[in-house]
């Protein structure tokens, strides 16, 4: 079943569906910020550390809020 069009959604449903997008964007920009961060020794954090943090975060950002949004949709609907 497809979700209703955005213009016909109640504000609470719109909030439920926008949560995964907000979390995903925050994770991406947080990962980019982490990639250019210099640690206490002045060492620049490079791509291996970035992928070690960013990929699990992206998976969690996509899966966990998606489940929450799905349950929220069923409850609010």
C-alpha atoms as an extended CHARMM CRD file, in Angstrom:
* protein
*
        77  EXT
         1         1  UNK       CA              0.0000000000        0.0000000000        0.0000000000  PROA      1               0.0000000000
         2         2  UNK       CA              1.4010000000        3.3940000000       -0.9810000000  PROA      2               0.0000000000
         3         3  UNK       CA              1.3470000000        6.3250000000        1.4370000000  PROA      3               0.0000000000
         4         4  UNK       CA             -1.0970000000        9.1460000000        0.6560000000  PROA      4               0.0000000000
         5         5  UNK       CA              0.1130000000       12.2160000000       -1.2860000000  PROA      5               0.0000000000
         6         6  UNK       CA              1.8270000000       14.8270000000        0.8900000000  PROA      6               0.0000000000
         7         7  UNK       CA             -0.8170000000       17.5250000000        0.3620000000  PROA      7               0.0000000000
         8         8  UNK       CA             -3.5320000000       15.2680000000        1.8010000000  PROA      8               0.0000000000
         9         9  UNK       CA             -1.5240000000       14.1120000000        4.8220000000  PROA      9               0.0000000000
        10        10  UNK       CA             -2.2160000000       15.3390000000        8.3240000000  PROA      10              0.0000000000
        11        11  UNK       CA              0.6500000000       17.1740000000       10.0550000000  PROA      11              0.0000000000
        12        12  UNK       CA              1.3070000000       14.2080000000       12.3520000000  PROA      12              0.0000000000
        13        13  UNK       CA              1.6630000000       11.8130000000        9.4160000000  PROA      13              0.0000000000
        14        14  UNK       CA              3.9440000000       14.2600000000        7.6240000000  PROA      14              0.0000000000
        15        15  UNK       CA              6.1350000000       14.4180000000       10.7420000000  PROA      15              0.0000000000
        16        16  UNK       CA              6.3060000000       10.6100000000       10.8850000000  PROA      16              0.0000000000
        17        17  UNK       CA              7.4110000000       10.3680000000        7.2450000000  PROA      17              0.0000000000
        18        18  UNK       CA              9.9220000000       13.2280000000        7.4840000000  PROA      18              0.0000000000
        19        19  UNK       CA             11.7440000000       11.7060000000       10.4770000000  PROA      19              0.0000000000
        20        20  UNK       CA             13.8560000000        9.2210000000        8.4420000000  PROA      20              0.0000000000
        21        21  UNK       CA             14.8700000000       11.9750000000        6.0060000000  PROA      21              0.0000000000
        22        22  UNK       CA             15.9860000000       14.2740000000        8.8300000000  PROA      22              0.0000000000
        23        23  UNK       CA             17.9720000000       11.5030000000       10.5290000000  PROA      23              0.0000000000
        24        24  UNK       CA             19.6070000000       10.4550000000        7.2500000000  PROA      24              0.0000000000
        25        25  UNK       CA             20.6670000000       14.0230000000        6.3950000000  PROA      25              0.0000000000
        26        26  UNK       CA             22.0150000000       14.5240000000        9.9050000000  PROA      26              0.0000000000
        27        27  UNK       CA             24.0000000000       11.3040000000        9.6150000000  PROA      27              0.0000000000
        28        28  UNK       CA             25.4790000000       12.2680000000        6.2400000000  PROA      28              0.0000000000
        29        29  UNK       CA             26.5240000000       15.7510000000        7.3570000000  PROA      29              0.0000000000
        30        30  UNK       CA             27.7810000000       14.3820000000       10.6660000000  PROA      30              0.0000000000
        31        31  UNK       CA             29.9120000000       11.8650000000        8.7660000000  PROA      31              0.0000000000
        32        32  UNK       CA             31.3160000000       14.5980000000        6.5400000000  PROA      32              0.0000000000
        33        33  UNK       CA             32.1180000000       16.6840000000        9.6110000000  PROA      33              0.0000000000
        34        34  UNK       CA             33.7980000000       13.6690000000       11.1850000000  PROA      34              0.0000000000
        35        35  UNK       CA             35.8780000000       13.1170000000        8.0390000000  PROA      35              0.0000000000
        36        36  UNK       CA             37.5120000000       16.5340000000        8.2630000000  PROA      36              0.0000000000
        37        37  UNK       CA             37.8950000000       16.4930000000       12.0410000000  PROA      37              0.0000000000
        38        38  UNK       CA             41.4100000000       16.5510000000       13.4390000000  PROA      38              0.0000000000
        39        39  UNK       CA             41.9470000000       14.5290000000       16.5950000000  PROA      39              0.0000000000
        40        40  UNK       CA             43.8600000000       15.6380000000       19.6950000000  PROA      40              0.0000000000
        41        41  UNK       CA             47.2390000000       14.7120000000       18.1720000000  PROA      41              0.0000000000
        42        42  UNK       CA             46.5520000000       16.8820000000       15.1100000000  PROA      42              0.0000000000
        43        43  UNK       CA             46.1180000000       13.8480000000       12.8620000000  PROA      43              0.0000000000
        44        44  UNK       CA             43.5380000000       14.3510000000       10.1430000000  PROA      44              0.0000000000
        45        45  UNK       CA             40.8780000000       11.6770000000       10.1100000000  PROA      45              0.0000000000
        46        46  UNK       CA             40.7700000000       10.0890000000        6.6610000000  PROA      46              0.0000000000
        47        47  UNK       CA             38.4290000000        7.9480000000        4.5460000000  PROA      47              0.0000000000
        48        48  UNK       CA             38.9930000000        4.5880000000        6.3160000000  PROA      48              0.0000000000
        49        49  UNK       CA             37.7480000000        6.0760000000        9.5700000000  PROA      49              0.0000000000
        50        50  UNK       CA             34.9400000000        7.8290000000        7.7030000000  PROA      50              0.0000000000
        51        51  UNK       CA             33.6330000000        4.6210000000        6.1220000000  PROA      51              0.0000000000
        52        52  UNK       CA             33.9710000000        2.8000000000        9.4450000000  PROA      52              0.0000000000
        53        53  UNK       CA             31.5810000000        5.3020000000       11.0060000000  PROA      53              0.0000000000
        54        54  UNK       CA             29.4600000000        6.4860000000        8.0930000000  PROA      54              0.0000000000
        55        55  UNK       CA             28.3280000000        3.1640000000        6.5930000000  PROA      55              0.0000000000
        56        56  UNK       CA             26.9360000000        1.6640000000        9.8220000000  PROA      56              0.0000000000
        57        57  UNK       CA             25.3590000000        5.0310000000       10.6170000000  PROA      57              0.0000000000
        58        58  UNK       CA             23.6920000000        5.2030000000        7.2030000000  PROA      58              0.0000000000
        59        59  UNK       CA             22.3630000000        1.6740000000        7.6050000000  PROA      59              0.0000000000
        60        60  UNK       CA             21.0060000000        2.5120000000       11.0540000000  PROA      60              0.0000000000
        61        61  UNK       CA             19.6410000000        5.8320000000        9.7920000000  PROA      61              0.0000000000
        62        62  UNK       CA             17.7460000000        4.0730000000        7.0180000000  PROA      62              0.0000000000
        63        63  UNK       CA             16.5090000000        0.9970000000        8.8500000000  PROA      63              0.0000000000
        64        64  UNK       CA             15.6590000000        2.1610000000       12.3640000000  PROA      64              0.0000000000
        65        65  UNK       CA             13.7170000000        5.3410000000       11.4500000000  PROA      65              0.0000000000
        66        66  UNK       CA             12.0350000000        3.4450000000        8.6190000000  PROA      66              0.0000000000
        67        67  UNK       CA             10.6920000000        0.9170000000       11.0980000000  PROA      67              0.0000000000
        68        68  UNK       CA              9.6750000000        3.7100000000       13.4850000000  PROA      68              0.0000000000
        69        69  UNK       CA              7.9550000000        5.6020000000       10.6540000000  PROA      69              0.0000000000
        70        70  UNK       CA              6.1190000000        2.4660000000        9.5420000000  PROA      70              0.0000000000
        71        71  UNK       CA              4.8700000000        1.7350000000       13.0450000000  PROA      71              0.0000000000
        72        72  UNK       CA              4.0390000000        5.4210000000       13.5350000000  PROA      72              0.0000000000
        73        73  UNK       CA              2.0640000000        5.4370000000       10.2970000000  PROA      73              0.0000000000
        74        74  UNK       CA              0.0500000000        2.4130000000       11.3690000000  PROA      74              0.0000000000
        75        75  UNK       CA             -0.6550000000        3.9500000000       14.7910000000  PROA      75              0.0000000000
        76        76  UNK       CA             -1.5710000000        7.4460000000       13.5410000000  PROA      76              0.0000000000
        77        77  UNK       CA             -3.5860000000        6.2530000000       10.5620000000  PROA      77              0.0000000000
